[in-house]
CSV table of C-alpha atoms in Angstrom, one decimal:
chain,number,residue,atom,x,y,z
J,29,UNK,CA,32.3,-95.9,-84.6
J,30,UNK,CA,31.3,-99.1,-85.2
J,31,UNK,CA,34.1,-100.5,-87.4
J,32,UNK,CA,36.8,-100.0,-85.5
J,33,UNK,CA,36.1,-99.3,-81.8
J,34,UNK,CA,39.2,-99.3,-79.3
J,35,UNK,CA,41.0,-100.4,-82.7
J,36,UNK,CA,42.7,-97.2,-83.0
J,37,UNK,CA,46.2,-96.6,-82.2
J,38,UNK,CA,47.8,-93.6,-81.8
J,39,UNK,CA,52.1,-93.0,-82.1
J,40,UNK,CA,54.3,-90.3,-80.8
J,41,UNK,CA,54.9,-88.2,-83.9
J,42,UNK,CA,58.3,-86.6,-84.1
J,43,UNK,CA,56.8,-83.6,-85.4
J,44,UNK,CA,54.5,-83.1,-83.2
J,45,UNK,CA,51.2,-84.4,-85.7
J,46,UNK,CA,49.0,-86.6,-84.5
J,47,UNK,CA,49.3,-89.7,-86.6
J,48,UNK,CA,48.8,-93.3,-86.6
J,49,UNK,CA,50.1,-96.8,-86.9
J,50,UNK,CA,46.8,-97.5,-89.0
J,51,UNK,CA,43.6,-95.8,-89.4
J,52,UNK,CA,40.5,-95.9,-91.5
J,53,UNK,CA,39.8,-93.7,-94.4
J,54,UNK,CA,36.6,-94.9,-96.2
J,55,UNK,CA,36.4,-98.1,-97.2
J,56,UNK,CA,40.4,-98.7,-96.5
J,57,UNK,CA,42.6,-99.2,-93.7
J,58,UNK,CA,46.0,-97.4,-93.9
J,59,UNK,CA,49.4,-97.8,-92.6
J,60,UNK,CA,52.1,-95.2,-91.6
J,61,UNK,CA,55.7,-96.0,-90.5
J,62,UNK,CA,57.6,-92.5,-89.8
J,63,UNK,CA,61.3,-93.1,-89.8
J,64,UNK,CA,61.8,-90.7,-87.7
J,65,UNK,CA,60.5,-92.6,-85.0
J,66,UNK,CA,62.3,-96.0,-86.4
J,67,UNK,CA,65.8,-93.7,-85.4
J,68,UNK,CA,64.7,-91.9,-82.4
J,69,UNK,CA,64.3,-95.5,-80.9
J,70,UNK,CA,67.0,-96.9,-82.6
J,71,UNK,CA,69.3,-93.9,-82.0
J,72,UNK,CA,68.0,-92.4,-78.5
J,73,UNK,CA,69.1,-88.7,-78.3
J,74,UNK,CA,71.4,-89.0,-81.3
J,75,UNK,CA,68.7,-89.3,-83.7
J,76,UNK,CA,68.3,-85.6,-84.3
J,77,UNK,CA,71.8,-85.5,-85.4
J,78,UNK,CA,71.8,-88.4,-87.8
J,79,UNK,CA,70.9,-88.4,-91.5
J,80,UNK,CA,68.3,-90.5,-91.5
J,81,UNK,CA,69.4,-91.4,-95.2
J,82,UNK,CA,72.6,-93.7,-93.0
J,83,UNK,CA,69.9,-95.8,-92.1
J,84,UNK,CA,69.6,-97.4,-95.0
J,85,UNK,CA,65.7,-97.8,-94.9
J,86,UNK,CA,64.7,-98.5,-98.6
J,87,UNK,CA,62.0,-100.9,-98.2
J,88,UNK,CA,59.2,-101.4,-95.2
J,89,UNK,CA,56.8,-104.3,-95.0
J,90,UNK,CA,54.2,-105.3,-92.8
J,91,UNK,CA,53.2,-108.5,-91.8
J,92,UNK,CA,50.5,-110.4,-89.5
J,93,UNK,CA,48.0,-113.1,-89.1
J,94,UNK,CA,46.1,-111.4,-92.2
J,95,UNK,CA,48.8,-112.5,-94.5
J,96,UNK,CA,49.5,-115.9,-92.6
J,97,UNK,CA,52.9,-113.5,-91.2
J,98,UNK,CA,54.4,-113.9,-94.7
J,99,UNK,CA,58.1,-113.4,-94.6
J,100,UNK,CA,58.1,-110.8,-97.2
J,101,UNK,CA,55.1,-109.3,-95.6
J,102,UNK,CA,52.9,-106.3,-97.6
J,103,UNK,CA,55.1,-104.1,-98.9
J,104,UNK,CA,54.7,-100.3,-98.4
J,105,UNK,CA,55.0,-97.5,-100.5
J,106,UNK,CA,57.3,-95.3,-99.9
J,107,UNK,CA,55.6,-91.2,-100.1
J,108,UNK,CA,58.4,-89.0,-98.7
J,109,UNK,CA,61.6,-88.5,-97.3
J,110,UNK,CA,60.3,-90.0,-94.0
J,111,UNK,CA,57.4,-91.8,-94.6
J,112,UNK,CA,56.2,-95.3,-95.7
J,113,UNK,CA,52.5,-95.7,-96.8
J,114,UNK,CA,50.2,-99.1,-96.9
J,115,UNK,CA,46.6,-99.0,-98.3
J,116,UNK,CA,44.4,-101.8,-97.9
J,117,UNK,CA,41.0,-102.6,-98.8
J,118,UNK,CA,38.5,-103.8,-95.5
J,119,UNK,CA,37.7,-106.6,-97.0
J,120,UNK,CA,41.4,-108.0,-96.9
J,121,UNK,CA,40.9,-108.1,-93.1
J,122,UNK,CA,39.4,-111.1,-90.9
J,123,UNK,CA,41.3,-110.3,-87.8
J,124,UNK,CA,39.8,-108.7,-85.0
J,125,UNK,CA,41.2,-105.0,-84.0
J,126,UNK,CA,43.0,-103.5,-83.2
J,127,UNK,CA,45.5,-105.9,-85.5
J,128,UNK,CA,48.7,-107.7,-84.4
J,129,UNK,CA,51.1,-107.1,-87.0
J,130,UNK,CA,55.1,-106.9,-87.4
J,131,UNK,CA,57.1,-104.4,-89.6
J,132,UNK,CA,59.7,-105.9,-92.0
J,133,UNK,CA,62.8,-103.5,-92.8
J,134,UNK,CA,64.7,-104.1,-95.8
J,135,UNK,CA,63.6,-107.9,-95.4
J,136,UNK,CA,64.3,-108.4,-91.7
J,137,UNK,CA,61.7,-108.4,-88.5
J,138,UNK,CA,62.3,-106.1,-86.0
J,139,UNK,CA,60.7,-108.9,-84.1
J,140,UNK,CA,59.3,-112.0,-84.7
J,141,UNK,CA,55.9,-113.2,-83.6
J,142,UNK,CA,57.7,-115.3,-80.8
J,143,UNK,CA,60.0,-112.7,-79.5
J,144,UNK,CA,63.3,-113.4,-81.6
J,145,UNK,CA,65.1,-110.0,-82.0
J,146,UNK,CA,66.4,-110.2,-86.0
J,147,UNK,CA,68.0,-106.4,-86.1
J,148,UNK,CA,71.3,-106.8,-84.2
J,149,UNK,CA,71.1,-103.5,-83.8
J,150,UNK,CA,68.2,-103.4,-81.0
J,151,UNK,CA,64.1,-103.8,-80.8
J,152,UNK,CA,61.8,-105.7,-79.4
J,153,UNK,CA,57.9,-105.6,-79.0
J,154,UNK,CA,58.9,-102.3,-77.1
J,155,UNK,CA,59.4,-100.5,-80.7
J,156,UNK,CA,55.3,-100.7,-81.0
J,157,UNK,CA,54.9,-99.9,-77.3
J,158,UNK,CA,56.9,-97.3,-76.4
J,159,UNK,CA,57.1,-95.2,-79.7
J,160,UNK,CA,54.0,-96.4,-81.8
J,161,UNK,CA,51.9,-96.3,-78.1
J,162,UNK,CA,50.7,-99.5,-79.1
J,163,UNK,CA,48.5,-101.7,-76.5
J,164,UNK,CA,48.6,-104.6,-77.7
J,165,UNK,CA,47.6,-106.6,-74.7
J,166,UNK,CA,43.6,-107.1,-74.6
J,167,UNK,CA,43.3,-109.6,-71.9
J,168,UNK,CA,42.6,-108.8,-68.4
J,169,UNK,CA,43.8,-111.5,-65.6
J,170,UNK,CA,40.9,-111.7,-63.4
J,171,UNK,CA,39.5,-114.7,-61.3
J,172,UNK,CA,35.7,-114.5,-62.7
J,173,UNK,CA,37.2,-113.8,-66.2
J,174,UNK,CA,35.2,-115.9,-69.1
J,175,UNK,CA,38.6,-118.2,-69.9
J,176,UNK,CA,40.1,-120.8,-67.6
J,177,UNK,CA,43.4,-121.1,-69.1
J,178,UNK,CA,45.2,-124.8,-68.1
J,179,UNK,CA,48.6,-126.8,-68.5
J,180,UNK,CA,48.6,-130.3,-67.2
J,181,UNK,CA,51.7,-131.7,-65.8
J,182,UNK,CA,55.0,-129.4,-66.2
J,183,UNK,CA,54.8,-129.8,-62.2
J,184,UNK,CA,58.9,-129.9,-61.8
J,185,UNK,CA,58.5,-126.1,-64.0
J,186,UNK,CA,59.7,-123.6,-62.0
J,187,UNK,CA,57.9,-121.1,-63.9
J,188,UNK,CA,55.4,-120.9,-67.0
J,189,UNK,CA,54.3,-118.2,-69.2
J,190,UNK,CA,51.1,-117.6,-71.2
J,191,UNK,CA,51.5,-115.8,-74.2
J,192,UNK,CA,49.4,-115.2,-77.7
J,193,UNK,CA,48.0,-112.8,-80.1
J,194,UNK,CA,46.1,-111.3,-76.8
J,195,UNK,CA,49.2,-109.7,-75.7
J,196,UNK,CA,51.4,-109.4,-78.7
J,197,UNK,CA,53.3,-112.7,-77.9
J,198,UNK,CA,54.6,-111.3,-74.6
J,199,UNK,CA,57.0,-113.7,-73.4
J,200,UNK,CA,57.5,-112.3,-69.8
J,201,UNK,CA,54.1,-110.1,-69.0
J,202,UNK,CA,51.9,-113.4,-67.8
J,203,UNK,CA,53.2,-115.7,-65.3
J,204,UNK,CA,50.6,-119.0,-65.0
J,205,UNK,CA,49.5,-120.0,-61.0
J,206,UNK,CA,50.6,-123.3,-59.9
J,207,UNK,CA,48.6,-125.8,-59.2
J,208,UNK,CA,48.4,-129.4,-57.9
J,209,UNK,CA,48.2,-131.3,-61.6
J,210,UNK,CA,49.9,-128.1,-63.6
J,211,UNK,CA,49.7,-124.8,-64.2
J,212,UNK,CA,46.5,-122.7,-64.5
J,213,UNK,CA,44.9,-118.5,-65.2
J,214,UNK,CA,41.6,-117.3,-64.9
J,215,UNK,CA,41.4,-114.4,-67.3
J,216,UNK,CA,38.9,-112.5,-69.5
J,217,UNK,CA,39.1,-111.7,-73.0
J,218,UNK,CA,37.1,-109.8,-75.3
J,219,UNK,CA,34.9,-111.7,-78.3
J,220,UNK,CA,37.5,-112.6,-81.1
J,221,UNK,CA,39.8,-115.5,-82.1
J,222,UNK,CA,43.1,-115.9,-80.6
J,223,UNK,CA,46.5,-118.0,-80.6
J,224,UNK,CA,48.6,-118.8,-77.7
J,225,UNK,CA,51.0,-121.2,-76.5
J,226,UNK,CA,52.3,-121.8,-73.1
J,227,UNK,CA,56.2,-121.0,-72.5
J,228,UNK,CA,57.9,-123.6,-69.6
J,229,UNK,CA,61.0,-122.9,-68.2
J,230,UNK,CA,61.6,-121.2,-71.7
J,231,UNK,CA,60.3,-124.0,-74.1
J,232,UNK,CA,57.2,-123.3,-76.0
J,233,UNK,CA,54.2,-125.9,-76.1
J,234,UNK,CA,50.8,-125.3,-77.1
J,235,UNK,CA,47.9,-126.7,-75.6
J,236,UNK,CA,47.2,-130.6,-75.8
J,237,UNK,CA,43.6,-130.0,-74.6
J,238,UNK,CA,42.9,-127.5,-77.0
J,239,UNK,CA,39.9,-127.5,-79.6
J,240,UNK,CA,42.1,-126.4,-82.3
J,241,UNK,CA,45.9,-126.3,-83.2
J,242,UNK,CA,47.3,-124.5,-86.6
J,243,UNK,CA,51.0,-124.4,-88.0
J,244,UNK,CA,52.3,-121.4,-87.4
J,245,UNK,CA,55.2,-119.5,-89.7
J,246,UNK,CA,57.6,-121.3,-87.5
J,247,UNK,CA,56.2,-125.2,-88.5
J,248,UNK,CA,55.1,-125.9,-85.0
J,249,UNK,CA,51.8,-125.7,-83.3
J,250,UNK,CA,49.6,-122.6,-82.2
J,251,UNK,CA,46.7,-123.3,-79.9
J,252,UNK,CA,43.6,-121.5,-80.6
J,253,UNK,CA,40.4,-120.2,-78.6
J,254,UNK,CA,37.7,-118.8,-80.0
J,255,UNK,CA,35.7,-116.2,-77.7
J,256,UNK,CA,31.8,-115.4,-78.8
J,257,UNK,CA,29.5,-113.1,-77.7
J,258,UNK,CA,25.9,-112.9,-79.0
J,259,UNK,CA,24.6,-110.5,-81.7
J,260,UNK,CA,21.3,-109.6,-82.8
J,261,UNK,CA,20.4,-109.2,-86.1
J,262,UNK,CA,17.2,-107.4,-87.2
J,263,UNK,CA,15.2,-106.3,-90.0
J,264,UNK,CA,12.7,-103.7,-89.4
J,265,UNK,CA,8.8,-104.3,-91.6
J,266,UNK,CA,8.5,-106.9,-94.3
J,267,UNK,CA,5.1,-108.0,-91.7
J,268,UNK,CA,4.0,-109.3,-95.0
J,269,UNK,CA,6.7,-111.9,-95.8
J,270,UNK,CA,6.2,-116.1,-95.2
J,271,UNK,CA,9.6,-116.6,-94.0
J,272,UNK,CA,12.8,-114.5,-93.2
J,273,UNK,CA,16.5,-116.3,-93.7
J,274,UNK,CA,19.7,-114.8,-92.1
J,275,UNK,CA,22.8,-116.0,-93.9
J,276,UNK,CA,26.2,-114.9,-93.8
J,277,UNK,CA,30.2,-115.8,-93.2
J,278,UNK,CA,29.2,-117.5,-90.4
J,279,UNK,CA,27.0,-120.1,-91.0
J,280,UNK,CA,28.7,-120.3,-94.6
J,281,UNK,CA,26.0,-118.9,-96.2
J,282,UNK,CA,23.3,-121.6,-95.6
J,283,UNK,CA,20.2,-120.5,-97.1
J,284,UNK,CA,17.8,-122.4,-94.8
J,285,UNK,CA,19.4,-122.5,-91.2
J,286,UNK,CA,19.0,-119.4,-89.7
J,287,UNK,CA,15.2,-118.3,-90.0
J,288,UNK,CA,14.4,-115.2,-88.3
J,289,UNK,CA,11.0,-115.3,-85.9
J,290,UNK,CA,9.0,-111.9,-86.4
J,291,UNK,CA,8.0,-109.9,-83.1
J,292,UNK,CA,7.0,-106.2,-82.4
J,293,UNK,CA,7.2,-105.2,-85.5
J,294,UNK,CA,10.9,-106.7,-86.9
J,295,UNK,CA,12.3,-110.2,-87.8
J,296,UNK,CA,15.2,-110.6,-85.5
J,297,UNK,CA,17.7,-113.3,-84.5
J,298,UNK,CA,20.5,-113.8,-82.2
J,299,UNK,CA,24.0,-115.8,-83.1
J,300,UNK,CA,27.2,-116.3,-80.6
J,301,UNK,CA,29.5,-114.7,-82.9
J,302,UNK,CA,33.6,-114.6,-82.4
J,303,UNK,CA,35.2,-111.1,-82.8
J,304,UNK,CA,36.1,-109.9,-86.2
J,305,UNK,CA,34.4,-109.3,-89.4
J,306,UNK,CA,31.3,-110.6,-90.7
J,307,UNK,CA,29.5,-110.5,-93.7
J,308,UNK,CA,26.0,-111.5,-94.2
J,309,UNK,CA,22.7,-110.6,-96.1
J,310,UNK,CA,19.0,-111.4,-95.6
J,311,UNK,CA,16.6,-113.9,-97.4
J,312,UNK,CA,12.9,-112.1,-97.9
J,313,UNK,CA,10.7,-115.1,-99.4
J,314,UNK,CA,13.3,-116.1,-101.5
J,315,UNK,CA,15.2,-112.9,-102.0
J,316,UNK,CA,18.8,-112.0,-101.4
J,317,UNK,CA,18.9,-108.1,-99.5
J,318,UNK,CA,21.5,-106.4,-97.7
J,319,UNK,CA,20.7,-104.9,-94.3
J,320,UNK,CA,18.7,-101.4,-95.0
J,321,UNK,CA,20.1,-100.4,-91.2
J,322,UNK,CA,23.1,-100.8,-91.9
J,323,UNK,CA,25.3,-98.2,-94.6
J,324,UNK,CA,28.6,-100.8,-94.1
J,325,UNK,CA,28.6,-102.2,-97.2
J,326,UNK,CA,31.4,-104.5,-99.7
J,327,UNK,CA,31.9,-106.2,-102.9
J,328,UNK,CA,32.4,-110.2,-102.4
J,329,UNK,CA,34.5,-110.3,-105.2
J,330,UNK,CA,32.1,-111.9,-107.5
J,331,UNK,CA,29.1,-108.9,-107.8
J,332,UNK,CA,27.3,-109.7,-105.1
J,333,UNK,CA,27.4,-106.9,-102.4
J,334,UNK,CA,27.1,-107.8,-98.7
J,335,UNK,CA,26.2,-106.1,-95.5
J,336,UNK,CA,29.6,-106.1,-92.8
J,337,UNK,CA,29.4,-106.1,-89.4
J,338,UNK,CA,32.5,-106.2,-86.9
J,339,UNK,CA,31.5,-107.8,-83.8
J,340,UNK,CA,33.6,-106.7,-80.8
């Protein structure tokens, strides 16, 4: 499917359904959180015994780099005894799948983007891994991988740790090779946009060389690295028309930059696009059109509708 390939992820239902952490009905994207499988993690063997009403779970929130990891997060609605529901429209997304995200219970993290364990009680990363099945590591350490990650200096480290949105903030899962001047990793990522930091002898830094640094929710700096790959974009007939624009969300929607070159019978054009959503629309002599290929479709917001394409 072409929305949300490999973004699916699947979770260990107590009851033996198959359900998920999120998954796509129509135009939406929906989120499940079963507390039954909050307790069996929390509670090991003893869950089955437990009222699951002595937890305490009256409010469930989710939060991630689609709501800038707000503190209070999206809050769920709650549709049964067990069972916490989330629906979102497609269009509220820019991340790239499958998403990094963070459940809030009654107002505290079971982790926090770095790490920080909030519930005394237990929990980790491990919550989404073990129970929820969640991979959330998409990079791949390999020495003729497309990213060259590097730390200058940090020579008298004894050990340093690369971490991000790539593998759900892993503080311990990728160790850095050292190097005469610092600290290096060949790697290869998928198309997307990421956020990492590098983590020396237990301090976090982010990278002085990068491109880009934002604020995190923390106040300090997250590096970022945009990965592209190139799509093609084309529209079938029209032999008729003068000239063919391509705008969209990534070019800002400039009406004269991208002009589309006609051959074997389509206008086509090629972009190095980052992973994620796009949203975009062709210019026929002067006229605005959505893709005819392609039935993904949404609202802007303002009336217009626009063609969507997740690039992955």
């Amino acid at each position: 499917m072409l929305l949300f390939s490999g973004g699916f992820i699947s979770i260990a239902a107590q009851s033996g359904d198959t359900l998920s952490a999120y998954h796509l009905e129509g135009d939406d994207v929906v989120f499940v959180f079963d507390v039954r499988s909050y307790a069996k993690e929390l509670l090991g063997k003893n869950a089955l015994k437990v009222d699951f009403v002595d937890l305490g779970i009256y409010e469930v929130a989710i939060t991630g780099q689609f709501n800038d990891w707000s503190k209070k997060g999206w809050r769920m609605e709650k549709k049964d005894e067990f069972t916490f529901i989330l629906r979102k429209r497609i269009s509220d997304f820019n991340d790239v799948f499958p998403l990094d995200f963070r459940y809030i219970i009654n107002g505290r993290f079971l982790a926090d983007p770095e790490g920080e364990i909030t519930d005394t009680r237990k929990f980790s990363d491990d919550f989404l891994e073990d129970i929820y099945k969640v991979d959330l590591s998409v990079i791949k350490i390999k020495e003729d991988g497309n990213v060259l990650f590097s730390l200058k200096g940090h020579t008298t480290s004894k050990e340093v740790i690369l971490a991000g949105s790539f593998n759900g903030w892993n503080e311990h899962a990728i160790r850095m090779n050292k190097v005469s001047d610092g600290w290096e990793l060949h790697a290869d990522l998928p198309p997307g946009r990421y956020e990492y930091k590098f983590i020396a002898d237990g301090k976090w830094l982010h990278d002085p060389y990068a491109v880009e640094n934002v604020t995190n929710e923390h106040g300090t700096l997250n590096s970022v690295l945009n990965i592209t790959v190139p799509v093609t974009f084309s529209l079938p007939g029209y032999s008729d028309a003068k000239k063919v624009i391509l705008a969209g969300s990534f070019n800002n929607w400039n009406e004269r930059k991208e002009q589309m070159y006609f051959k074997n019978g389509a206008w086509t054009s090629t972009l190095n696009l980052p992973g994620g959503k796009q949203t975009y629309k062709f210019i026929v002599d002067g006229k605005w059109i959505t893709d005819p290929n392609n039935p993904i479709k949404e609202d802007d917001g303002y009336g217009n509708i626009n063609s969507v394409l997740f690039v992955h």
